[in-house]
CSV table of C-alpha atoms in Angstrom, one decimal:
chain,number,residue,atom,x,y,z
A,1,MET,CA,10.3,-14.5,11.8
A,2,CYS,CA,6.5,-14.6,11.8
A,3,LEU,CA,5.7,-12.0,14.5
A,4,GLY,CA,6.6,-8.4,14.1
A,5,ILE,CA,8.7,-6.7,16.7
A,6,PRO,CA,8.1,-3.1,17.8
A,7,GLY,CA,10.8,-0.5,17.3
A,8,LYS,CA,11.2,3.3,17.1
A,9,ILE,CA,12.3,5.2,14.0
A,10,VAL,CA,15.3,7.3,15.1
A,11,ALA,CA,16.8,8.6,11.8
A,12,ILE,CA,16.4,8.4,8.0
A,13,GLU,CA,19.4,6.5,6.5
A,14,ASP,CA,18.9,6.3,2.7
A,15,GLU,CA,15.9,8.0,1.2
A,16,ALA,CA,16.3,6.4,-2.2
A,17,ARG,CA,16.2,2.9,-0.7
A,18,HIS,CA,13.5,3.8,1.8
A,19,LEU,CA,15.8,2.9,4.7
A,20,ALA,CA,15.4,4.3,8.2
A,21,THR,CA,17.4,3.5,11.4
A,22,VAL,CA,15.1,1.8,13.8
A,23,ASP,CA,15.9,1.1,17.5
A,24,VAL,CA,14.6,-2.3,18.6
A,25,SER,CA,15.2,-2.8,22.3
A,26,GLY,CA,18.6,-1.1,22.0
A,27,VAL,CA,19.6,-2.8,18.7
A,28,ARG,CA,19.8,-0.3,15.8
A,29,ARG,CA,19.4,-1.5,12.3
A,30,ALA,CA,18.4,-0.4,8.9
A,31,VAL,CA,14.7,-1.0,8.3
A,32,ASN,CA,12.8,-0.4,5.0
A,33,VAL,CA,9.9,1.9,5.7
A,34,LEU,CA,8.2,1.8,2.3
A,35,PRO,CA,5.1,-0.1,3.6
A,36,VAL,CA,4.3,2.7,6.1
A,37,GLU,CA,5.5,5.8,4.1
A,38,GLY,CA,2.2,7.2,2.9
A,39,ASN,CA,2.5,10.5,1.1
A,40,GLY,CA,4.3,12.7,3.6
A,41,PRO,CA,8.1,13.4,3.8
A,42,LEU,CA,10.1,10.6,5.3
A,43,GLU,CA,11.4,12.8,8.1
A,44,ASP,CA,7.8,12.8,9.5
A,45,LEU,CA,8.4,9.2,10.5
A,46,ILE,CA,11.2,10.0,12.9
A,47,GLY,CA,10.0,9.3,16.5
A,48,ARG,CA,7.2,7.0,15.4
A,49,TYR,CA,6.8,3.4,16.5
A,50,VAL,CA,6.5,0.6,14.0
A,51,LEU,CA,6.1,-3.1,13.9
A,52,VAL,CA,9.1,-4.5,12.1
A,53,HIS,CA,8.9,-7.8,10.2
A,54,VAL,CA,12.2,-9.2,8.9
A,55,GLY,CA,13.6,-5.7,8.3
A,56,PHE,CA,10.4,-4.0,7.0
A,57,ALA,CA,8.2,-1.7,8.9
A,58,MET,CA,4.7,-3.1,8.3
A,59,SER,CA,2.5,-1.0,10.6
A,60,LEU,CA,2.6,2.3,12.5
A,61,ILE,CA,1.6,1.8,16.1
A,62,ASP,CA,1.5,4.0,19.2
A,63,GLU,CA,4.0,4.0,22.0
A,64,ALA,CA,1.7,2.2,24.4
A,65,GLU,CA,0.9,-0.6,21.9
A,66,ALA,CA,4.7,-0.9,21.2
A,67,LYS,CA,5.3,-1.4,24.9
A,68,ARG,CA,2.5,-4.0,25.3
A,69,THR,CA,3.6,-5.9,22.2
A,70,LEU,CA,7.2,-6.0,23.3
A,71,GLU,CA,6.2,-7.3,26.8
A,72,ALA,CA,4.1,-10.0,25.2
A,73,LEU,CA,6.9,-11.0,22.8
A,74,ASN,CA,9.4,-11.0,25.7
A,75,GLU,CA,7.2,-13.4,27.7
A,76,LEU,CA,7.0,-15.8,24.7
A,77,GLY,CA,10.7,-15.6,24.2
A,78,GLU,CA,10.0,-14.4,20.6
A,79,ALA,CA,11.5,-10.9,21.1
A,80,GLN,CA,14.8,-12.4,22.3
A,81,GLU,CA,14.9,-14.7,19.2
A,82,GLU,CA,14.3,-11.8,16.8
A,83,ILE,CA,16.9,-9.5,18.5
A,84,ALA,CA,19.5,-12.3,18.5
A,85,ALA,CA,18.8,-12.9,14.8
A,86,MET,CA,19.2,-9.2,14.1
A,87,ARG,CA,22.5,-9.1,15.9
A,88,ALA,CA,23.8,-12.3,14.2
A,89,SER,CA,22.9,-11.0,10.8
A,90,GLN,CA,24.6,-7.7,11.3
A,91,ASP,CA,27.7,-9.4,12.7
A,92,ALA,CA,27.8,-11.7,9.7
A,93,LEU,CA,27.6,-8.8,7.3
A,94,GLY,CA,30.4,-7.0,9.2
A,95,THR,CA,32.8,-9.8,9.0
A,96,GLN,CA,32.2,-11.0,5.4
A,97,PRO,CA,33.9,-8.7,2.9
B,1,MET,CA,-4.5,-21.7,38.3
B,2,LYS,CA,-0.7,-21.9,38.1
B,3,TYR,CA,-0.5,-19.9,34.9
B,4,ALA,CA,-3.1,-17.3,35.7
B,5,ASP,CA,-0.7,-15.8,38.2
B,6,GLU,CA,1.7,-15.0,35.4
B,7,PHE,CA,-0.7,-12.8,33.6
B,8,ARG,CA,0.4,-9.2,33.9
B,9,ASP,CA,-3.3,-8.4,34.6
B,10,PRO,CA,-4.9,-11.4,36.3
B,11,ALA,CA,-7.8,-9.2,37.5
B,12,ALA,CA,-8.7,-8.6,33.9
B,13,ALA,CA,-8.5,-12.3,33.0
B,14,LYS,CA,-10.9,-13.5,35.6
B,15,PRO,CA,-14.1,-11.9,34.2
B,16,LEU,CA,-13.1,-13.0,30.7
B,17,LEU,CA,-12.7,-16.6,31.8
B,18,ALA,CA,-16.0,-16.4,33.7
B,19,ALA,CA,-17.7,-15.1,30.6
B,20,ILE,CA,-16.1,-17.9,28.5
B,21,THR,CA,-17.3,-20.5,30.9
B,22,ALA,CA,-20.8,-19.0,30.8
B,23,ALA,CA,-20.8,-19.0,27.0
B,24,VAL,CA,-19.6,-22.6,26.8
B,25,ASP,CA,-22.4,-23.6,29.3
B,26,ASP,CA,-25.0,-21.7,27.2
B,27,LEU,CA,-23.9,-23.7,24.2
B,28,GLY,CA,-24.3,-26.9,26.2
B,29,ALA,CA,-20.8,-27.9,25.2
B,30,THR,CA,-19.2,-30.6,27.3
B,31,LYS,CA,-15.9,-32.5,27.6
B,32,ASP,CA,-17.4,-35.2,25.3
B,33,LYS,CA,-19.1,-32.8,23.0
B,34,PRO,CA,-16.9,-29.7,23.0
B,35,VAL,CA,-17.1,-26.5,21.0
B,36,SER,CA,-13.9,-26.6,18.8
B,37,ILE,CA,-12.1,-23.4,18.0
B,38,MET,CA,-9.0,-23.4,15.7
B,39,GLU,CA,-6.3,-20.9,16.3
B,40,ILE,CA,-4.7,-20.6,12.9
B,41,CYS,CA,-1.4,-18.8,13.8
B,42,GLY,CA,1.5,-20.6,15.3
B,43,GLY,CA,2.2,-17.6,17.5
B,44,HIS,CA,-1.2,-18.0,19.0
B,45,THR,CA,-0.5,-21.7,19.6
B,46,HIS,CA,2.7,-20.7,21.4
B,47,ALA,CA,0.8,-18.2,23.6
B,48,ILE,CA,-2.0,-20.7,24.4
B,49,PHE,CA,0.6,-23.1,25.8
B,50,ARG,CA,2.8,-20.5,27.4
B,51,TYR,CA,-0.2,-19.2,29.5
B,52,GLY,CA,-1.9,-22.5,29.8
B,53,LEU,CA,-5.1,-21.1,28.3
B,54,ASP,CA,-6.2,-24.6,27.3
B,55,LYS,CA,-6.2,-25.5,31.0
B,56,LEU,CA,-7.8,-22.3,32.3
B,57,THR,CA,-10.7,-22.5,29.9
B,58,PRO,CA,-13.6,-25.0,30.6
B,59,GLU,CA,-13.4,-28.6,29.4
B,60,GLY,CA,-16.2,-27.9,26.9
B,61,LEU,CA,-13.9,-25.7,24.9
B,62,GLU,CA,-11.3,-27.4,22.7
B,63,PHE,CA,-8.4,-25.6,21.0
B,64,ILE,CA,-7.5,-27.1,17.6
B,65,HIS,CA,-4.0,-26.0,16.6
B,66,GLY,CA,-3.9,-24.8,13.0
B,67,PRO,CA,-1.4,-25.0,10.2
B,68,GLY,CA,0.0,-21.5,10.7
B,69,CYS,CA,3.7,-22.2,11.2
B,70,PRO,CA,5.5,-22.0,7.9
B,71,VAL,CA,8.5,-24.0,9.1
B,72,CYS,CA,6.2,-26.8,10.2
B,73,VAL,CA,4.4,-27.1,6.9
B,74,LEU,CA,7.6,-27.1,4.8
B,75,PRO,CA,7.8,-30.4,3.0
B,76,MET,CA,11.1,-32.4,3.1
B,77,ALA,CA,11.4,-32.2,-0.7
B,78,ARG,CA,11.8,-28.4,-0.4
B,79,VAL,CA,14.5,-28.7,2.2
B,80,ASP,CA,16.3,-31.2,-0.1
B,81,GLU,CA,16.0,-28.6,-2.9
B,82,CYS,CA,17.5,-25.9,-0.7
B,83,ILE,CA,20.4,-28.1,0.0
B,84,GLU,CA,20.9,-28.9,-3.7
B,85,LEU,CA,21.0,-25.2,-4.3
B,86,ALA,CA,23.4,-24.5,-1.4
B,87,GLU,CA,25.8,-27.2,-2.5
B,88,ARG,CA,26.4,-25.5,-5.8
B,89,PRO,CA,29.9,-24.0,-5.5
B,90,GLU,CA,28.9,-20.6,-6.9
B,91,VAL,CA,26.0,-20.2,-4.5
B,92,ILE,CA,25.8,-18.3,-1.2
B,93,PHE,CA,22.5,-19.6,0.2
B,94,THR,CA,20.8,-17.2,2.6
B,95,THR,CA,18.0,-18.1,4.9
B,96,PHE,CA,16.1,-17.2,8.0
B,97,GLY,CA,17.5,-19.1,11.0
B,98,ASP,CA,14.2,-20.8,11.6
B,99,ALA,CA,14.7,-23.1,8.6
B,100,MET,CA,18.2,-24.3,9.5
B,101,ARG,CA,17.2,-27.3,11.6
B,102,VAL,CA,14.2,-28.6,9.6
B,103,PRO,CA,15.1,-32.2,8.6
B,104,GLY,CA,15.4,-32.9,4.9
B,105,SER,CA,15.4,-36.5,3.6
B,106,LYS,CA,19.2,-36.7,4.0
B,107,LYS,CA,20.2,-33.7,6.1
B,108,SER,CA,19.2,-30.3,7.3
B,109,LEU,CA,20.6,-27.0,6.2
B,110,LEU,CA,22.6,-26.9,9.4
B,111,GLN,CA,24.3,-30.2,8.5
B,112,ALA,CA,24.9,-29.0,5.0
B,113,LYS,CA,26.6,-25.9,6.4
B,114,ALA,CA,28.8,-28.1,8.6
B,115,ASP,CA,29.6,-30.1,5.5
B,116,GLY,CA,31.0,-27.0,3.9
B,117,SER,CA,28.2,-25.4,1.9
B,118,ASP,CA,28.2,-21.6,2.1
B,119,ILE,CA,24.9,-21.1,4.0
B,120,ARG,CA,24.3,-17.8,5.9
B,121,MET,CA,21.6,-17.1,8.3
B,122,VAL,CA,20.1,-13.6,7.7
B,123,TYR,CA,17.5,-11.7,9.7
B,124,SER,CA,16.1,-10.0,6.6
B,125,PRO,CA,16.1,-10.4,2.8
B,126,LEU,CA,17.7,-6.9,2.9
B,127,ASP,CA,20.8,-8.5,4.3
B,128,ALA,CA,20.7,-11.1,1.5
B,129,LEU,CA,20.6,-8.2,-0.9
B,130,GLU,CA,23.6,-6.6,0.8
B,131,ILE,CA,25.5,-9.9,0.6
B,132,ALA,CA,24.8,-10.0,-3.2
B,133,ARG,CA,26.1,-6.4,-3.6
B,134,ARG,CA,29.3,-7.3,-1.7
B,135,ASN,CA,29.9,-10.6,-3.6
B,136,PRO,CA,29.3,-9.8,-7.3
B,137,THR,CA,31.1,-12.9,-8.5
B,138,ARG,CA,28.9,-15.2,-6.4
B,139,GLU,CA,25.2,-16.2,-6.9
B,140,VAL,CA,23.2,-15.2,-3.8
B,141,VAL,CA,20.0,-17.2,-3.3
B,142,PHE,CA,17.5,-16.1,-0.7
B,143,PHE,CA,15.1,-18.7,0.7
B,144,GLY,CA,11.7,-17.0,0.6
B,145,LEU,CA,9.8,-18.7,3.4
B,146,GLY,CA,6.7,-17.7,5.3
B,147,PHE,CA,3.2,-16.4,5.2
B,148,GLU,CA,1.9,-13.0,4.4
B,149,THR,CA,4.1,-11.4,7.2
B,150,THR,CA,7.3,-12.1,5.3
B,151,THR,CA,6.0,-12.4,1.7
B,152,PRO,CA,5.9,-8.6,1.1
B,153,SER,CA,9.5,-8.2,2.4
B,154,THR,CA,10.7,-10.6,-0.3
B,155,ALA,CA,8.7,-8.8,-2.9
B,156,PHE,CA,10.1,-5.4,-1.9
B,157,SER,CA,13.6,-6.9,-2.0
B,158,ILE,CA,13.0,-8.2,-5.5
B,159,LEU,CA,11.8,-4.8,-6.6
B,160,GLN,CA,14.8,-3.2,-5.1
B,161,ALA,CA,17.2,-5.7,-6.8
B,162,ALA,CA,15.4,-5.0,-10.1
B,163,ALA,CA,15.8,-1.2,-9.5
B,164,GLU,CA,19.5,-1.6,-8.9
B,165,GLY,CA,20.0,-4.0,-11.8
B,166,LEU,CA,21.5,-6.7,-9.6
B,167,THR,CA,22.2,-9.9,-11.6
B,168,ASN,CA,23.5,-12.2,-8.9
B,169,PHE,CA,20.4,-12.2,-6.6
B,170,THR,CA,17.6,-14.7,-6.8
B,171,VAL,CA,14.8,-15.9,-4.5
B,172,PHE,CA,13.9,-19.6,-4.0
B,173,CYS,CA,10.2,-18.7,-3.5
B,174,ASN,CA,8.3,-20.9,-1.1
B,175,HIS,CA,6.0,-18.3,0.2
B,176,ILE,CA,2.5,-19.6,1.2
B,177,THR,CA,-0.8,-17.9,2.0
B,178,VAL,CA,-3.1,-18.4,4.9
B,179,PRO,CA,-6.7,-18.6,3.5
B,180,PRO,CA,-6.3,-21.7,1.1
B,181,PRO,CA,-5.4,-24.2,3.9
B,182,ILE,CA,-8.3,-22.9,6.0
B,183,LYS,CA,-10.6,-23.7,3.0
B,184,ALA,CA,-9.0,-27.1,2.6
B,185,LEU,CA,-9.6,-27.9,6.3
B,186,LEU,CA,-13.2,-26.7,6.1
B,187,ASP,CA,-13.7,-28.9,3.0
B,188,ASP,CA,-12.4,-31.9,5.0
B,189,PRO,CA,-15.4,-33.9,6.2
B,190,ARG,CA,-13.4,-35.3,9.1
B,191,MET,CA,-12.8,-31.8,10.6
B,192,VAL,CA,-15.3,-30.5,13.0
B,193,LEU,CA,-14.6,-26.8,13.6
B,194,ASP,CA,-17.0,-24.3,15.1
B,195,GLY,CA,-15.0,-21.2,14.6
B,196,PHE,CA,-11.6,-19.6,14.2
B,197,VAL,CA,-9.2,-17.2,15.9
B,198,GLY,CA,-7.5,-15.4,13.0
B,199,PRO,CA,-3.9,-14.4,12.8
B,200,GLY,CA,-2.9,-10.9,14.0
B,201,HIS,CA,0.1,-9.9,12.0
B,202,VAL,CA,-0.8,-11.7,8.8
B,203,SER,CA,-4.1,-9.8,8.9
B,204,MET,CA,-2.2,-6.5,9.5
B,205,VAL,CA,-0.8,-7.1,6.0
B,206,ILE,CA,-3.8,-8.6,4.1
B,207,GLY,CA,-6.7,-7.0,6.0
B,208,LEU,CA,-10.0,-8.7,6.9
B,209,ARG,CA,-11.6,-9.3,3.5
B,210,PRO,CA,-9.7,-12.5,2.6
B,211,TYR,CA,-11.5,-14.3,5.4
B,212,ASP,CA,-15.0,-13.4,4.2
B,213,PHE,CA,-15.5,-16.9,2.6
B,214,ILE,CA,-15.2,-18.5,6.1
B,215,ALA,CA,-18.2,-16.6,7.3
B,216,LYS,CA,-20.2,-16.3,4.0
B,217,ASP,CA,-19.5,-19.7,2.3
B,218,TYR,CA,-19.0,-21.9,5.4
B,219,GLY,CA,-21.1,-20.1,8.0
B,220,LYS,CA,-18.2,-20.1,10.6
B,221,PRO,CA,-17.2,-17.2,12.8
B,222,ILE,CA,-13.6,-15.8,12.7
B,223,VAL,CA,-12.1,-13.2,15.0
B,224,VAL,CA,-8.7,-11.8,14.3
B,225,ALA,CA,-6.7,-11.5,17.6
B,226,GLY,CA,-3.6,-10.0,19.1
B,227,PHE,CA,-0.9,-12.0,20.9
B,228,GLU,CA,-1.4,-11.2,24.6
B,229,PRO,CA,-3.3,-13.7,26.6
B,230,LEU,CA,-6.1,-11.2,27.2
B,231,ASP,CA,-6.4,-10.6,23.5
B,232,LEU,CA,-6.8,-14.4,22.9
B,233,LEU,CA,-9.4,-14.8,25.6
B,234,GLN,CA,-11.3,-11.8,24.3
B,235,ALA,CA,-11.2,-13.2,20.8
B,236,VAL,CA,-12.4,-16.7,22.0
B,237,LEU,CA,-15.3,-15.0,23.8
B,238,MET,CA,-16.2,-13.1,20.7
B,239,VAL,CA,-16.2,-16.4,18.7
B,240,LEU,CA,-18.4,-18.1,21.3
B,241,HIS,CA,-20.9,-15.2,21.3
B,242,GLN,CA,-21.2,-15.4,17.6
B,243,ILE,CA,-21.9,-19.1,17.8
B,244,ARG,CA,-24.4,-18.5,20.6
B,245,ASP,CA,-26.2,-15.8,18.6
B,246,GLY,CA,-26.2,-17.8,15.4
B,247,ARG,CA,-23.9,-15.3,13.6
B,248,ALA,CA,-21.0,-15.9,11.3
B,249,GLU,CA,-18.9,-12.8,10.8
B,250,VAL,CA,-15.4,-11.7,10.4
B,251,GLU,CA,-14.6,-9.6,13.5
B,252,ASN,CA,-11.5,-7.8,14.5
B,253,GLN,CA,-10.4,-8.0,18.2
B,254,TYR,CA,-7.0,-6.5,17.2
B,255,ALA,CA,-8.2,-3.3,15.5
B,256,ARG,CA,-5.5,-1.3,17.3
B,257,VAL,CA,-3.0,-2.9,14.9
B,258,VAL,CA,-5.0,-4.5,12.1
B,259,PRO,CA,-6.7,-2.1,9.6
B,260,GLU,CA,-9.6,-3.5,7.7
B,261,GLU,CA,-7.8,-3.0,4.4
B,262,GLY,CA,-4.4,-4.3,5.5
B,263,ASN,CA,-1.3,-2.7,4.2
B,264,PRO,CA,-2.0,-1.4,0.7
B,265,ALA,CA,1.7,-0.9,-0.2
B,266,ALA,CA,2.6,-4.4,0.8
B,267,ILE,CA,-0.4,-5.9,-1.1
B,268,ALA,CA,0.5,-4.0,-4.2
B,269,ALA,CA,4.2,-5.1,-4.1
B,270,CYS,CA,3.0,-8.7,-3.7
B,271,GLU,CA,0.6,-8.4,-6.6
B,272,SER,CA,3.3,-7.1,-8.9
B,273,VAL,CA,5.9,-9.7,-8.0
B,274,TYR,CA,4.0,-12.9,-7.4
B,275,GLU,CA,1.2,-15.0,-8.9
B,276,PRO,CA,-0.5,-18.0,-7.3
B,277,ARG,CA,0.8,-21.5,-8.1
B,278,GLU,CA,-1.9,-24.0,-9.3
B,279,SER,CA,-1.2,-26.0,-6.1
B,280,PHE,CA,1.5,-26.3,-3.5
B,281,GLU,CA,2.5,-29.1,-1.2
B,282,TRP,CA,2.1,-28.7,2.6
B,283,ARG,CA,3.8,-31.1,5.0
B,284,GLY,CA,1.0,-33.1,6.5
B,285,LEU,CA,-1.8,-31.6,4.5
B,286,GLY,CA,-0.7,-32.5,1.0
B,287,GLU,CA,-1.3,-30.5,-2.2
B,288,ILE,CA,-3.5,-27.4,-1.7
B,289,ASP,CA,-4.9,-25.4,-4.6
B,290,LEU,CA,-3.6,-21.9,-5.0
B,291,SER,CA,-1.9,-21.9,-1.7
B,292,GLY,CA,1.7,-21.0,-2.8
B,293,LEU,CA,3.2,-18.1,-4.7
B,294,LYS,CA,5.6,-18.1,-7.5
B,295,ILE,CA,7.5,-15.2,-9.1
B,296,ARG,CA,5.9,-13.7,-12.2
B,297,GLU,CA,7.7,-13.9,-15.5
B,298,ALA,CA,8.4,-10.2,-15.5
B,299,TYR,CA,10.7,-10.8,-12.5
B,300,GLY,CA,12.0,-14.2,-13.7
B,301,ALA,CA,15.6,-13.0,-13.6
B,302,PHE,CA,15.2,-13.1,-9.8
B,303,ASP,CA,13.6,-16.5,-9.6
B,304,ALA,CA,16.0,-19.3,-8.4
B,305,GLU,CA,13.6,-21.9,-9.8
B,306,ARG,CA,14.1,-20.6,-13.3
B,307,LYS,CA,17.8,-19.8,-13.0
B,308,PHE,CA,18.8,-23.1,-11.6
B,309,SER,CA,16.0,-25.3,-12.9
B,310,ILE,CA,14.9,-26.5,-9.5
B,311,GLY,CA,11.8,-26.7,-7.4
B,312,TYR,CA,8.3,-26.6,-8.7
B,313,GLY,CA,9.6,-25.6,-12.1
B,314,ALA,CA,11.3,-28.9,-12.5
B,315,PRO,CA,10.3,-32.6,-12.1
B,316,ARG,CA,10.5,-33.5,-8.5
B,317,ALA,CA,10.4,-36.7,-6.5
B,318,LYS,CA,7.9,-37.1,-3.7
B,319,THR,CA,9.7,-37.5,-0.5
B,320,ALA,CA,8.2,-39.8,2.1
B,321,GLU,CA,7.9,-38.5,5.7
B,322,PRO,CA,9.8,-40.4,8.4
B,323,GLU,CA,8.4,-43.9,9.1
B,324,GLY,CA,5.6,-43.9,11.6
B,325,THR,CA,5.4,-40.1,12.3
B,326,MET,CA,2.0,-38.6,12.4
B,327,CYS,CA,2.8,-35.0,11.6
B,328,GLY,CA,-0.1,-34.7,9.2
B,329,GLU,CA,-2.6,-35.9,11.7
B,330,VAL,CA,-1.3,-33.4,14.3
B,331,MET,CA,-1.1,-30.7,11.7
B,332,SER,CA,-4.8,-31.0,10.7
B,333,GLY,CA,-5.9,-31.3,14.3
B,334,ARG,CA,-7.0,-34.9,14.1
B,335,ILE,CA,-4.7,-36.0,17.0
B,336,LYS,CA,-2.8,-34.3,19.7
B,337,PRO,CA,1.0,-34.5,19.7
B,338,PRO,CA,1.3,-37.1,22.6
B,339,GLN,CA,-0.8,-39.5,20.5
B,340,CYS,CA,2.1,-39.8,18.0
B,341,PRO,CA,4.3,-42.8,19.0
B,342,HIS,CA,7.5,-40.8,18.4
B,343,PHE,CA,6.5,-37.8,20.5
B,344,GLY,CA,9.1,-37.1,23.2
B,345,LYS,CA,10.8,-40.4,22.5
B,346,THR,CA,12.5,-40.5,19.2
B,347,CYS,CA,11.3,-37.0,18.2
B,348,THR,CA,12.4,-34.2,20.6
B,349,PRO,CA,13.3,-30.6,20.1
B,350,GLU,CA,17.0,-31.5,20.2
B,351,THR,CA,16.6,-34.3,17.6
B,352,PRO,CA,13.4,-33.5,15.7
B,353,LEU,CA,12.0,-36.1,13.2
B,354,GLY,CA,9.3,-33.8,12.1
B,355,ALA,CA,9.1,-30.0,11.6
B,356,LEU,CA,6.4,-29.6,14.3
B,357,MET,CA,9.1,-30.3,16.8
B,358,VAL,CA,11.5,-27.8,15.3
B,359,SER,CA,9.8,-24.4,15.7
B,360,SER,CA,8.7,-22.9,18.9
B,361,GLU,CA,5.4,-22.3,17.1
B,362,GLY,CA,4.9,-25.9,16.2
B,363,ALA,CA,2.3,-27.7,18.3
B,364,CYS,CA,4.7,-30.6,19.2
B,365,SER,CA,7.5,-28.3,20.4
B,366,ALA,CA,4.9,-26.3,22.4
B,367,TYR,CA,3.6,-29.4,24.1
B,368,GLN,CA,7.1,-30.5,24.9
B,369,GLN,CA,8.3,-27.1,26.1
B,370,TYR,CA,5.4,-26.3,28.4
B,371,GLY,CA,4.6,-29.8,29.5
B,372,ALA,CA,1.1,-29.3,28.4
B,373,ILE,CA,0.5,-33.0,28.4
B,374,ASP,CA,-2.7,-33.4,30.2
B,375,LEU,CA,-3.7,-36.9,29.2
B,376,ARG,CA,-7.2,-36.6,30.4
B,377,ARG,CA,-7.8,-33.9,27.8
B,378,SER,CA,-5.4,-34.8,25.1
B,379,ALA,CA,-6.8,-38.3,24.8
B,380,LYS,CA,-10.0,-36.9,23.4
B,381,ALA,CA,-9.6,-35.5,20.0
B,382,ALA,CA,-12.3,-33.2,18.8
B,383,VAL,CA,-12.7,-35.1,15.6
B,384,GLU,CA,-12.8,-38.8,14.6
B,385,PRO,CA,-9.3,-40.3,14.5
B,386,ALA,CA,-7.7,-40.6,11.1
B,387,GLU,CA,-8.3,-43.8,9.2
């Protein structure tokens, strides 16, 4: 929850709510990109790498940095924890009407 | 050199370790009179143990583990209040999973859930918002927990709830900020600290300027660092060089991720939603001025304290920590975890007495997990033992 996890923005989901689809190690989820939007159109973010903190993209990073950070988080076991929390949260939303 | 082999780039670690050894020697620091560097962030504490950096670096260098693990500094009284909220029949209580196992005075959130309270673990406050949208007849409370890495997410979620006009979403705001406890530790005459390794991802949000007081007012160096072992070694070396050169500056080892000004959108969202509390209680450290955040009156409709008359907005009983535990002494770096009589005996990761044993970023859990109990070194504390 404290460390951000790198992901790649693959689509814009809901412009009004600033939501993009971000791929984090194969798990896709809606991420709020407001903190990294800047002034350009949202589409410009597609393909960019971001550090995601509890569902919010807090920083744009390059691909090499994304890879390094993910490796470091994997070795600490933190990446696995984050991804498990993401999956569990999505499953919970899916099953609760 | 067991751990060094696990570095992805051991060749790069060797010259850094040699330079650190040289710098420690230059300072004349020894096992009995070490140079003490505090890593503030729990993620850094975890990495130091994971890679055995405390063993790879010379004896004259002492790592003091700082208060930067939000789960670890959460007082029991706050956990009790979470449970009181969760036990209300109309409430769906949503929380990061990290908080589930923190002991309250009677039970943890995990036990409350087993007892029938509707407690749901969420990855993000966005998911708590979604639960509120889908359950308009229930009151959805999100437990706002964490430092500046999670604080903006809660603020953005409150702004989103306000924009949508949601009336069944509130936040139990227990967000805390990094700089005030550092000031409190620097003001503590028992602490002997020569410099700091600053948090990476917190700094990505708040930037570098909030640390200026450490250099300007207290004359101590601080270097913001990334999470790879090489980042940490590099940052430690930068701190040592500042000490050697008689400098006290805020430096950025992690500039590839941390901009000097932080994230302006996140800072703006926090400023509009929160204001500082006069003081806030930290487990082990006590009350610290201006160290917690509360929700501004303008967003009072989204404040669980106001809506349910609970928390800092209401009279509260002090809750004593478990008998004989020394969480506070560990938290403030006055003793090492194995010096607590409960460590590894009655307090283990499976059955934690104190929060430092709960989170993987807590010093006690890290000691336990990585077997970093080198009694020769842990027996010497960098500061005088607590009274």
